[in-house]
Every structure is written in structure tokens, then in C-alpha cells.
Coordinates of C-alpha atoms in Angstrom, one line a residue:
M505 CA 50.6 -42.5 10.3
G506 CA 51.2 -38.8 11.1
C507 CA 51.1 -38.0 7.5
D508 CA 47.8 -39.8 7.0
R509 CA 46.3 -38.0 9.9
N510 CA 47.6 -34.6 8.7
C511 CA 46.5 -35.3 5.2
G512 CA 43.0 -36.2 6.4
L513 CA 42.7 -33.1 8.4
V514 CA 43.9 -30.9 5.6
T515 CA 41.5 -32.6 3.2
G516 CA 38.6 -32.1 5.7
A517 CA 39.5 -28.4 6.0
V518 CA 39.6 -28.0 2.2
I519 CA 36.3 -29.8 1.8
G520 CA 34.8 -27.5 4.5
A521 CA 36.1 -24.4 2.7
V522 CA 34.7 -25.6 -0.6
V523 CA 31.3 -26.3 1.0
A524 CA 31.2 -22.9 2.6
L525 CA 32.4 -21.3 -0.7
F526 CA 29.7 -23.2 -2.6
G527 CA 27.1 -21.9 -0.1
G528 CA 28.4 -18.4 -0.6
I529 CA 28.3 -18.7 -4.4
L530 CA 24.8 -20.2 -4.3
M531 CA 23.5 -17.0 -2.6
P532 CA 24.0 -14.6 -5.6
V533 CA 23.4 -17.4 -8.1
G534 CA 20.2 -18.4 -6.4
D535 CA 19.1 -14.8 -6.1
M536 CA 19.8 -14.3 -9.8
L537 CA 17.8 -17.4 -10.7
I538 CA 14.9 -16.3 -8.5
E539 CA 14.9 -12.8 -10.0
K540 CA 15.0 -14.2 -13.5
T541 CA 12.1 -16.5 -12.8
I542 CA 10.0 -13.9 -11.1
K543 CA 10.6 -11.4 -13.9
K544 CA 9.5 -14.0 -16.4
E545 CA 6.4 -15.0 -14.6
S546 CA 5.4 -11.4 -13.8
V547 CA 5.0 -10.4 -17.5
L548 CA 1.4 -9.9 -18.6
E549 CA 1.3 -12.3 -21.5
E550 CA -0.3 -15.7 -22.2
G551 CA 1.2 -18.5 -20.1
T552 CA 2.6 -16.6 -17.1
I553 CA 1.3 -16.9 -13.5
A554 CA 0.8 -13.1 -13.4
F555 CA -1.4 -13.1 -16.6
K556 CA -3.6 -15.9 -15.3
N557 CA -4.3 -14.1 -12.1
W558 CA -4.6 -10.7 -13.8
V559 CA -7.2 -11.8 -16.3
K560 CA -9.5 -13.0 -13.6
A561 CA -9.3 -12.3 -9.9
G562 CA -7.7 -15.3 -8.1
A563 CA -9.9 -14.7 -5.0
N564 CA -13.5 -13.7 -4.4
V565 CA -13.9 -10.0 -4.3
Y566 CA -16.8 -8.6 -2.2
R567 CA -18.3 -5.2 -1.9
Q568 CA -20.0 -4.6 1.4
F569 CA -22.4 -1.7 1.9
W570 CA -23.5 0.2 5.0
I571 CA -26.5 2.5 4.4
F572 CA -27.0 5.6 6.5
D573 CA -30.7 5.5 7.4
V574 CA -32.0 9.0 8.3
Q575 CA -34.0 9.0 11.5
N576 CA -35.5 12.5 11.5
P577 CA -36.3 13.5 7.8
E578 CA -39.2 15.9 8.7
E579 CA -37.2 17.8 11.3
V580 CA -34.4 18.4 8.8
A581 CA -36.6 19.5 5.9
V582 CA -38.8 21.8 8.0
N583 CA -36.5 23.1 10.8
S584 CA -33.1 22.6 9.2
S585 CA -32.1 20.4 12.1
K586 CA -29.0 18.2 12.4
I587 CA -29.4 15.0 10.4
K588 CA -29.6 11.9 12.7
V589 CA -28.4 8.7 10.9
K590 CA -28.2 5.1 11.8
Q591 CA -25.8 2.8 10.0
R592 CA -27.3 -0.4 8.7
G593 CA -25.3 -3.2 7.1
P594 CA -23.3 -4.9 5.8
Y595 CA -25.2 -5.8 2.6
T596 CA -22.7 -7.8 0.6
Y597 CA -22.3 -8.3 -3.2
R598 CA -19.7 -10.4 -5.0
V599 CA -18.0 -8.3 -7.7
R600 CA -15.1 -8.6 -10.2
Y601 CA -16.1 -12.2 -10.9
L602 CA -16.1 -11.5 -14.6
A603 CA -12.8 -11.9 -16.5
K604 CA -11.3 -9.0 -18.3
D605 CA -12.3 -9.1 -22.0
I606 CA -11.4 -7.6 -25.4
I607 CA -7.7 -8.3 -24.4
S608 CA -5.3 -7.1 -27.1
Q609 CA -1.5 -7.2 -27.0
D610 CA 0.7 -4.6 -28.8
S611 CA 4.2 -5.9 -29.3
K612 CA 5.5 -2.5 -30.5
T613 CA 4.5 -0.5 -27.4
H614 CA 4.7 -3.5 -25.0
T615 CA 1.2 -2.8 -23.8
V616 CA -2.0 -4.8 -23.4
S617 CA -5.5 -3.3 -23.8
F618 CA -8.6 -4.6 -22.1
Q619 CA -12.0 -3.8 -20.6
R620 CA -13.2 -4.8 -17.2
P621 CA -16.9 -5.9 -17.2
K622 CA -19.0 -5.0 -14.2
G623 CA -21.4 -7.2 -12.4
A624 CA -22.7 -7.6 -8.8
I625 CA -24.3 -10.7 -7.3
F626 CA -26.1 -10.3 -3.9
E627 CA -24.8 -12.6 -1.2
P628 CA -27.6 -13.2 1.4
S629 CA -25.4 -15.3 3.7
L630 CA -23.0 -12.4 4.1
S631 CA -25.7 -9.8 4.6
V632 CA -27.9 -8.6 7.5
G633 CA -31.0 -8.4 5.4
T634 CA -32.3 -8.6 1.8
E635 CA -32.2 -6.4 -1.2
N636 CA -35.8 -5.3 -0.4
D637 CA -34.9 -3.8 3.0
T638 CA -36.1 -0.2 3.0
F639 CA -34.2 2.9 4.1
T640 CA -35.0 6.6 4.5
V641 CA -32.4 8.3 2.4
L642 CA -31.8 11.6 0.5
N643 CA -33.9 12.2 -2.6
L644 CA -31.0 12.1 -5.1
A645 CA -32.9 13.8 -8.0
V646 CA -34.3 16.6 -5.8
A647 CA -31.0 17.3 -4.1
A648 CA -29.1 17.5 -7.4
T649 CA -31.6 19.9 -9.1
P650 CA -30.1 23.2 -7.8
H651 CA -26.6 22.1 -8.9
L652 CA -27.6 20.9 -12.3
Y653 CA -30.0 23.7 -13.0
P654 CA -28.8 26.9 -11.3
S655 CA -31.1 29.1 -13.4
T656 CA -34.0 30.6 -11.2
F657 CA -36.4 30.3 -14.1
V658 CA -35.6 26.6 -14.7
Q659 CA -35.9 25.9 -10.9
I660 CA -39.3 27.5 -10.7
I661 CA -40.5 25.3 -13.6
L662 CA -39.0 22.1 -12.1
N663 CA -40.4 22.9 -8.7
V664 CA -43.9 22.4 -10.2
F665 CA -43.0 18.8 -11.2
I666 CA -41.4 18.2 -7.8
K667 CA -44.6 19.2 -6.1
N668 CA -46.9 17.4 -8.4
S669 CA -44.9 14.1 -8.0
N670 CA -45.0 14.5 -4.2
S671 CA -41.2 14.4 -4.1
F672 CA -39.5 15.7 -0.9
M673 CA -36.0 16.1 0.4
F674 CA -36.0 12.5 1.7
Q675 CA -37.5 9.4 0.4
K676 CA -37.9 5.7 1.1
R677 CA -36.0 3.3 -1.1
T678 CA -35.0 -0.3 -1.1
L679 CA -31.4 -1.3 -1.1
K680 CA -31.7 -2.6 -4.7
E681 CA -33.2 0.7 -5.8
L682 CA -30.8 2.9 -4.0
L683 CA -27.7 1.1 -5.4
W684 CA -28.6 0.0 -8.9
G685 CA -31.4 2.4 -9.9
Y686 CA -35.1 3.2 -9.9
K687 CA -37.5 5.3 -12.0
D688 CA -37.7 8.6 -10.3
P689 CA -41.3 10.0 -10.2
F690 CA -40.2 13.7 -10.4
L691 CA -37.9 13.1 -13.4
S692 CA -40.4 10.9 -15.0
S693 CA -43.0 13.7 -14.9
V694 CA -40.9 16.2 -16.7
P695 CA -42.1 16.4 -20.3
Y696 CA -38.6 16.7 -21.7
S697 CA -36.1 14.1 -22.9
I698 CA -34.0 13.7 -19.7
P699 CA -32.7 10.5 -17.9
T700 CA -35.3 9.3 -15.5
T701 CA -33.5 6.4 -13.8
V702 CA -31.5 7.3 -10.7
G703 CA -29.2 5.2 -8.5
V704 CA -25.9 5.6 -6.6
F705 CA -24.1 3.2 -9.0
Y706 CA -26.5 3.3 -11.9
P707 CA -25.7 2.0 -14.5
Y708 CA -23.5 -0.9 -13.3
N709 CA -24.4 -4.4 -14.3
N710 CA -23.6 -5.3 -17.9
T711 CA -21.4 -2.2 -18.3
A712 CA -17.6 -1.7 -18.3
D713 CA -15.2 1.0 -16.9
G714 CA -13.8 1.8 -20.3
V715 CA -10.7 0.7 -22.2
Y716 CA -7.5 0.5 -20.2
K717 CA -4.1 0.2 -21.8
V718 CA -1.3 -1.1 -19.4
F719 CA 2.3 -2.0 -19.9
N720 CA 2.9 -5.7 -20.0
G721 CA 6.5 -5.5 -18.6
K722 CA 8.0 -7.5 -21.5
D723 CA 10.7 -4.8 -22.1
D724 CA 10.8 -3.3 -18.6
I725 CA 9.5 -5.3 -15.7
S726 CA 9.5 -2.2 -13.5
K727 CA 6.5 -0.9 -15.6
V728 CA 4.4 -4.1 -15.5
A729 CA 0.7 -3.4 -15.0
R730 CA 1.2 0.3 -14.9
I731 CA -1.6 2.1 -16.7
D732 CA -0.5 3.9 -19.8
T733 CA -3.9 5.3 -20.8
Y734 CA -7.5 5.1 -19.7
K735 CA -10.2 5.7 -22.3
G736 CA -7.4 6.8 -24.5
K737 CA -6.1 9.5 -22.2
K738 CA -3.1 9.9 -19.9
H739 CA -4.6 12.8 -18.1
L740 CA -8.1 13.3 -16.7
S741 CA -9.6 16.6 -17.7
Y742 CA -11.6 16.8 -14.4
W743 CA -8.5 17.9 -12.6
P744 CA -6.1 20.7 -13.4
S745 CA -2.3 20.3 -13.5
Y746 CA -0.6 17.1 -12.4
C747 CA -3.7 16.0 -10.2
G748 CA -5.3 14.6 -13.4
M749 CA -2.4 12.3 -14.2
I750 CA -3.3 8.7 -14.4
N751 CA -0.5 7.0 -12.3
G752 CA 0.1 3.5 -11.1
T753 CA -1.7 0.2 -11.6
D754 CA -5.3 -0.8 -10.8
G755 CA -4.1 -2.1 -7.4
A756 CA -4.4 -5.8 -8.2
T757 CA -0.6 -6.2 -8.9
F758 CA 2.5 -4.1 -8.8
P759 CA 6.0 -4.4 -10.3
P760 CA 8.0 -7.1 -8.4
F761 CA 10.7 -6.7 -5.8
I762 CA 9.0 -4.1 -3.6
E763 CA 11.0 -2.2 -1.0
K764 CA 9.5 -0.8 2.2
N765 CA 10.3 2.7 1.1
R766 CA 8.5 2.4 -2.2
V767 CA 5.3 4.4 -2.7
L768 CA 2.6 2.3 -4.4
Q769 CA 0.4 4.2 -6.8
F770 CA -3.0 3.0 -8.1
F771 CA -5.8 4.4 -10.1
S772 CA -9.6 4.2 -9.3
A773 CA -12.0 4.8 -12.1
D774 CA -14.9 5.0 -9.5
I775 CA -13.2 7.9 -7.7
C776 CA -11.8 9.5 -10.9
R777 CA -8.2 9.9 -9.6
S778 CA -5.0 8.2 -8.7
F779 CA -4.0 7.5 -5.1
Y780 CA -0.9 6.3 -3.4
A781 CA -0.2 4.1 -0.4
V782 CA 2.8 4.0 1.9
F783 CA 4.4 1.1 4.0
G784 CA 2.6 0.5 7.3
A785 CA 3.7 -2.8 8.6
E786 CA 5.1 -6.3 7.9
I787 CA 2.5 -9.0 8.6
N788 CA 2.0 -12.7 8.0
L789 CA -0.9 -13.7 5.8
K790 CA -1.7 -17.4 5.9
G791 CA 2.0 -18.2 6.2
I792 CA 3.1 -15.7 3.5
P793 CA 5.1 -12.6 4.6
V794 CA 3.5 -9.5 3.1
Y795 CA 3.9 -5.7 3.3
R796 CA 0.8 -3.8 4.4
F797 CA 0.6 -0.5 2.5
V798 CA -1.9 2.1 3.8
L799 CA -3.6 5.1 2.5
P800 CA -2.1 8.1 4.4
S801 CA -4.3 10.8 5.9
R802 CA -2.4 13.3 3.6
I803 CA -4.5 12.0 0.7
F804 CA -7.5 14.1 1.7
A805 CA -5.5 16.9 3.4
S806 CA -6.2 20.5 2.7
P807 CA -3.7 22.5 0.5
L808 CA -2.6 24.2 3.7
Q809 CA -1.5 20.9 5.1
N810 CA -0.4 19.3 1.8
P811 CA 0.4 21.8 -1.0
D812 CA 0.3 18.9 -3.5
N813 CA -3.5 18.8 -3.1
H814 CA -4.1 22.4 -4.2
C815 CA -5.4 21.2 -7.6
F816 CA -7.9 18.9 -6.0
C817 CA -9.7 21.8 -4.3
T818 CA -12.1 22.7 -7.0
E819 CA -15.0 24.0 -4.8
K820 CA -15.2 26.6 -2.0
I821 CA -18.5 25.8 -0.2
I822 CA -17.7 22.7 1.8
S823 CA -13.9 23.3 2.0
K824 CA -14.5 26.9 3.1
G825 CA -11.9 28.3 0.7
C826 CA -9.8 25.1 0.6
T827 CA -9.1 25.3 4.4
L828 CA -11.0 22.2 5.5
Y829 CA -9.9 18.7 4.7
G830 CA -11.2 15.1 4.5
V831 CA -13.6 15.2 1.5
L832 CA -13.1 15.3 -2.3
D833 CA -15.5 16.9 -4.8
I834 CA -15.9 14.6 -7.8
S835 CA -18.9 16.3 -9.3
K836 CA -17.0 17.1 -12.5
C837 CA -16.6 13.4 -13.3
K838 CA -20.2 12.6 -12.3
E839 CA -21.8 14.8 -14.9
G840 CA -22.2 17.7 -12.5
K841 CA -24.0 15.8 -9.7
P842 CA -22.9 17.1 -6.3
V843 CA -21.0 13.9 -5.3
Y844 CA -18.3 14.1 -2.7
I845 CA -16.2 11.2 -1.4
S846 CA -14.5 10.7 1.9
L847 CA -13.3 7.9 4.2
P848 CA -16.1 6.2 6.1
H849 CA -17.7 8.2 8.9
F850 CA -15.6 11.2 7.7
L851 CA -12.4 9.6 9.1
H852 CA -9.5 12.1 9.0
A853 CA -11.9 14.9 8.1
S854 CA -12.2 18.4 9.6
P855 CA -14.7 18.3 12.6
E856 CA -16.7 21.0 10.8
I857 CA -17.5 18.7 7.9
A858 CA -19.7 16.4 10.1
E859 CA -21.0 18.9 12.6
L860 CA -24.5 18.7 11.1
I861 CA -24.6 14.9 11.1
E862 CA -25.2 12.8 14.3
G863 CA -24.6 9.1 14.6
L864 CA -21.1 8.8 13.1
S865 CA -18.2 7.0 14.8
P866 CA -15.0 7.1 12.7
N867 CA -12.6 4.3 13.5
E868 CA -9.1 3.8 12.0
E869 CA -9.2 0.0 12.0
E870 CA -12.6 -0.4 10.4
H871 CA -12.6 2.6 8.1
S872 CA -9.0 2.9 6.6
T873 CA -7.8 1.5 3.3
Y874 CA -4.9 -0.9 2.9
L875 CA -3.3 -3.3 0.5
D876 CA -1.3 -6.4 1.6
V877 CA 1.3 -7.0 -1.1
E878 CA 3.7 -9.9 -1.4
P879 CA 7.0 -8.0 -1.9
I880 CA 8.9 -10.4 -4.2
T881 CA 6.1 -10.9 -6.8
G882 CA 4.2 -7.6 -6.3
F883 CA 0.9 -9.5 -6.1
T884 CA -1.8 -8.0 -3.9
L885 CA -3.0 -10.9 -1.7
Q886 CA -5.4 -9.0 0.4
F887 CA -6.9 -5.6 0.3
A888 CA -9.7 -3.4 1.8
Q889 CA -10.7 -0.3 -0.2
R890 CA -13.1 1.8 1.8
M891 CA -14.9 5.0 0.9
Q892 CA -18.0 6.9 1.7
I893 CA -20.4 8.6 -0.8
N894 CA -21.9 11.9 0.2
I895 CA -24.2 14.4 -1.6
L896 CA -24.0 18.1 -1.1
V897 CA -27.5 19.6 -0.4
K898 CA -27.8 23.4 -0.4
P899 CA -30.8 25.7 0.3
A900 CA -32.9 26.6 -2.7
K901 CA -35.7 29.1 -2.2
N902 CA -37.3 28.2 -5.5
I903 CA -37.7 24.5 -4.7
V904 CA -40.3 23.8 -2.1
A905 CA -38.5 20.7 -0.8
L906 CA -35.3 22.6 0.0
K907 CA -36.6 26.1 0.7
D908 CA -36.5 25.8 4.5
L909 CA -32.9 24.7 4.8
K910 CA -30.6 27.2 6.5
H911 CA -27.3 25.2 6.1
N912 CA -25.3 23.4 3.4
Y913 CA -25.5 19.7 4.3
L914 CA -22.9 17.1 3.2
V915 CA -25.3 14.1 3.5
P916 CA -23.7 10.7 3.9
I917 CA -25.6 8.2 1.7
L918 CA -23.5 5.0 2.3
W919 CA -20.0 3.7 2.8
L920 CA -18.5 0.6 1.2
N921 CA -15.7 -1.8 1.7
E922 CA -14.4 -3.6 -1.4
T923 CA -12.3 -6.5 -0.1
A924 CA -10.6 -9.7 -1.0
T925 CA -8.3 -12.2 0.6
I926 CA -6.3 -15.0 -1.0
G927 CA -8.1 -18.3 -0.4
D928 CA -6.5 -21.2 1.6
E929 CA -5.9 -23.3 -1.5
K930 CA -4.4 -20.5 -3.4
A931 CA -2.3 -19.5 -0.4
E932 CA -0.9 -23.1 -0.2
I933 CA -0.1 -23.1 -3.9
F934 CA 1.7 -19.7 -3.5
R935 CA 3.7 -21.0 -0.5
N936 CA 4.8 -24.1 -2.4
Q937 CA 5.6 -22.4 -5.6
V938 CA 7.1 -19.1 -4.4
T939 CA 7.8 -18.4 -0.8
G940 CA 8.5 -22.1 0.1
K941 CA 11.1 -22.5 -2.6
I942 CA 12.8 -19.2 -1.8
N943 CA 12.9 -20.1 1.9
L944 CA 14.2 -23.6 1.1
L945 CA 17.0 -22.1 -1.1
G946 CA 17.9 -19.6 1.7
L947 CA 18.0 -22.5 4.2
I948 CA 20.2 -24.6 2.0
E949 CA 22.6 -21.6 1.5
M950 CA 22.8 -21.0 5.2
I951 CA 23.3 -24.7 6.0
L952 CA 26.1 -25.1 3.4
M953 CA 27.9 -22.0 4.6
S954 CA 27.5 -23.0 8.3
V955 CA 28.5 -26.6 7.9
G956 CA 31.4 -25.7 5.6
A957 CA 32.6 -23.0 8.0
V958 CA 32.4 -25.3 11.0
M959 CA 34.3 -28.1 9.1
F960 CA 37.0 -25.7 7.9
I961 CA 37.5 -24.3 11.4
A962 CA 37.4 -27.6 13.2
F963 CA 39.8 -29.4 10.8
T964 CA 42.2 -26.5 10.7
I965 CA 42.4 -26.3 14.5
S966 CA 42.8 -30.1 14.7
Y967 CA 45.6 -30.0 12.0
C968 CA 47.4 -27.2 13.9
A969 CA 47.1 -29.1 17.2
C970 CA 48.4 -32.3 15.6
R971 CA 51.4 -30.4 14.1
L972 CA 52.1 -28.8 17.4
K973 CA 52.0 -32.2 19.2
N974 CA 54.3 -33.8 16.6
A975 CA 56.8 -30.9 16.9
K976 CA 57.0 -31.5 20.6

């Protein structure tokens, strides 16, 4: 009887040890299986989950616009007063609804080439008005004239056409005209072969960014989705030195297994440069743990604050010899047009930048850029990319519409928020196929180890107690 009891206790202890050991073995084996599966499904090739979501956005992407409506146009043009603006919006369009096309795999270089067609569909239910709402905004053609044609002789000639077409520093335009283009009366009156259609995003619909070539990750998953070339180039000639390097992905996905200390790099063709984001917080998005990466203020810092930005300072007017911060001159990639970008309402910009503009209220929560990335797969499940488009206007004594100006104005035209969030149905599928299975495996591992350990300890103690009792 004593032997039977002792044997049973020993057997129980052994079983407990085996169960605990199995749970311990399952941890590295399970992690290895998860890693293998994730790597396989993250490759950008036909048949993988990553490829399906990469070809066409898995969630609706919206671009919201807020227009800066100028309240005192005559005061500014005549007296060079401060510009008073009133923000109006949002006006919302659905974008990125078209799948990538002209997709071509290269098995030798492990890359995939493609184009991203552009299109925008107005969403009335998500907007405060219609595309026919009218705004008082800067006259884009007039403002750009001194920059595109610095010659005094040419300006005198063009001034005749500006006057004859009744064009002024400011104009009234509908939302649709301002964004997507309109025939400018001044440019249309010039008897030379020049483009006559003007718009902040003209041309847009039925166009494409250009040809991208990205790594598919087949040979090295750490390079998946990283841009190799854009329009056949690895370096943008707009910027000197390393500032022109095309780094990172397009922001829709990143290589898997992301650590909090990783810096995420992504490229924006609209802004003509690469950016980076750093870890900000760990949040829960529809039951899915994600890492929020944010655009740091150092992105638009002056070279005095961030020496890495010295090659982005290509002008001396607004930056006052590269000492001010918060704006980026992208005129070289906009055919010489005086376009500057910033965060909305000049968030994180030098106070001097906006001293001639009234009506701005920068807000970190509403105006910052972030990406919510699922760390195991590297998929971006939510993002908000926010930026403001500004035009530099400078006095020009040979152009009647600008001759009374006494200051250089950085005029905000609009700011936008391009955003997307994984839908409820997609989130449920993601939880079931990815996070749910991983959590279940982790739970099984912990249960096996805990139960095994408890069994081993309990049966071992009971066996020792029994032996001690028999000995007495």
C-alpha cells in the first residue's frame, strides 16, 4: 500500500515536471512558428496577407481639408496689415481607393515595381459644406510671379496682363477650384505658351506619383516594403547631401517585429522628402495592441537645434539665415513655385513665422502626425498625416498687386489631415488570425507551465511527507 502511494506520488511529480517542461519548450517553439508564419505572410508577393493589403488599402483613407479664409484682403494689399484668417472645414475626400497598378516582380533583385494612381471622391456627409463653397484666398498665380520671373523687364510686361485681367493679391475661389484647378484669367491672357491652369493639387485625378520600386522581403524580411528607388532614383536632387536620400517605406507597412526603440522611416512624394517617427505610446486599437509612433518636433528644427537639418535649409528669407524653425521650403520640387510646408497652424514653429497671421491656434492633439503600428506584423492600422501648405509672398514694386507690401508674408492656404483606421470587420479578422492566436498560444504556455509546476511541487511535497511518516 505504501509503495502504491509512493509510486503514485512520484508519477504525479514526474507528470507535473513533464507538463511544465512541455510548456517551457512550447515557448521557443511557438515563438519560432509564429516568427516563421509572420515572415512568410509579410512578403510582398501574390498570395500573402501583406500583399493583399498592400495592393489596395484595407481601410478607407480620407483626406480632410481646412481652408484659411482671409477676412481682410484689402487691408493687407493696401496697408500691408496682418492677415486675419478664419479656418473653415473639414471638407472631406476619399483617396487611395484605387489599387496599385503596373505591378512587376523582379526575382533577381527581390523587388516589386508599381505605380499608385491618384483619385479623390468628395464625401458630403463628412464635410461642413459643398465643393462650391467660396473662399477668399491668395491669388496663386500673382503671388508666384516674382519668384518664377525675377527679371524686372519680365515683371513689367506681366504686370500689364495682371492689371488687364483685374487680378489682385487675393481672389475668391470655390473649394473645387482651389484644390483641383481652375483657368487663371491672368495666365490665360498672356500671349505665350505657358500653363494656364492653377490649383494647389493640380493635376491630381487620373495621375500617378511615379514609379516606385520596393523590396519584397523575399530574401531579407527586414527590408520588406522599403523603397529602393522612386522614379528610378535613390536620391532626390532637390536636396543636397544625405537629405535627399529616399529612406523607409510609404508608411502603410513596415518590416515586422518592431521594437519600441526602433525609428520608423517613411517617404512622402507630396512633400518631396523622407521623414522619421519615434515611439510615443502603447495603446489599444479595437482590441489590438499597437505602438503609436509620432513625428518629433526635431523634424522641422533649425540647423542650430538639429545639425542634421542643415541641408534642408535652402533659403534665407523666412528662416532668417537658417535660425528659425518650423517650415520647409519645397519650391525646388514644385517647379520653383514658392511653396512651404509646416505642421498645421505652424505647430512647433518659431513665433516669428506666424507673427503676421492672426487667427491661428496650434494644438498638439489636433495638428500632430502619428502612425499606429501593430508591432508583430508591422502593419499600420491607423494613421493621421497632417500638414499645412503655405505660399511665400514678397513685395514686388513692378507688380501693382504686390507693390504696397512692406513685409514678406508666409500665407497659410490650407491644412490637411490624411487619415485611416482599420474597420471593425477587418479588426475582428486581424484579432482572430493574428493577435488572438498569439495570445492563445501564450495562455496555453503559461497554463501548462503553471499547472505542471504546481503538480510537481505538490506531489513532491506529498511524497516527502509520506516517506517521513513511514520512517517514523
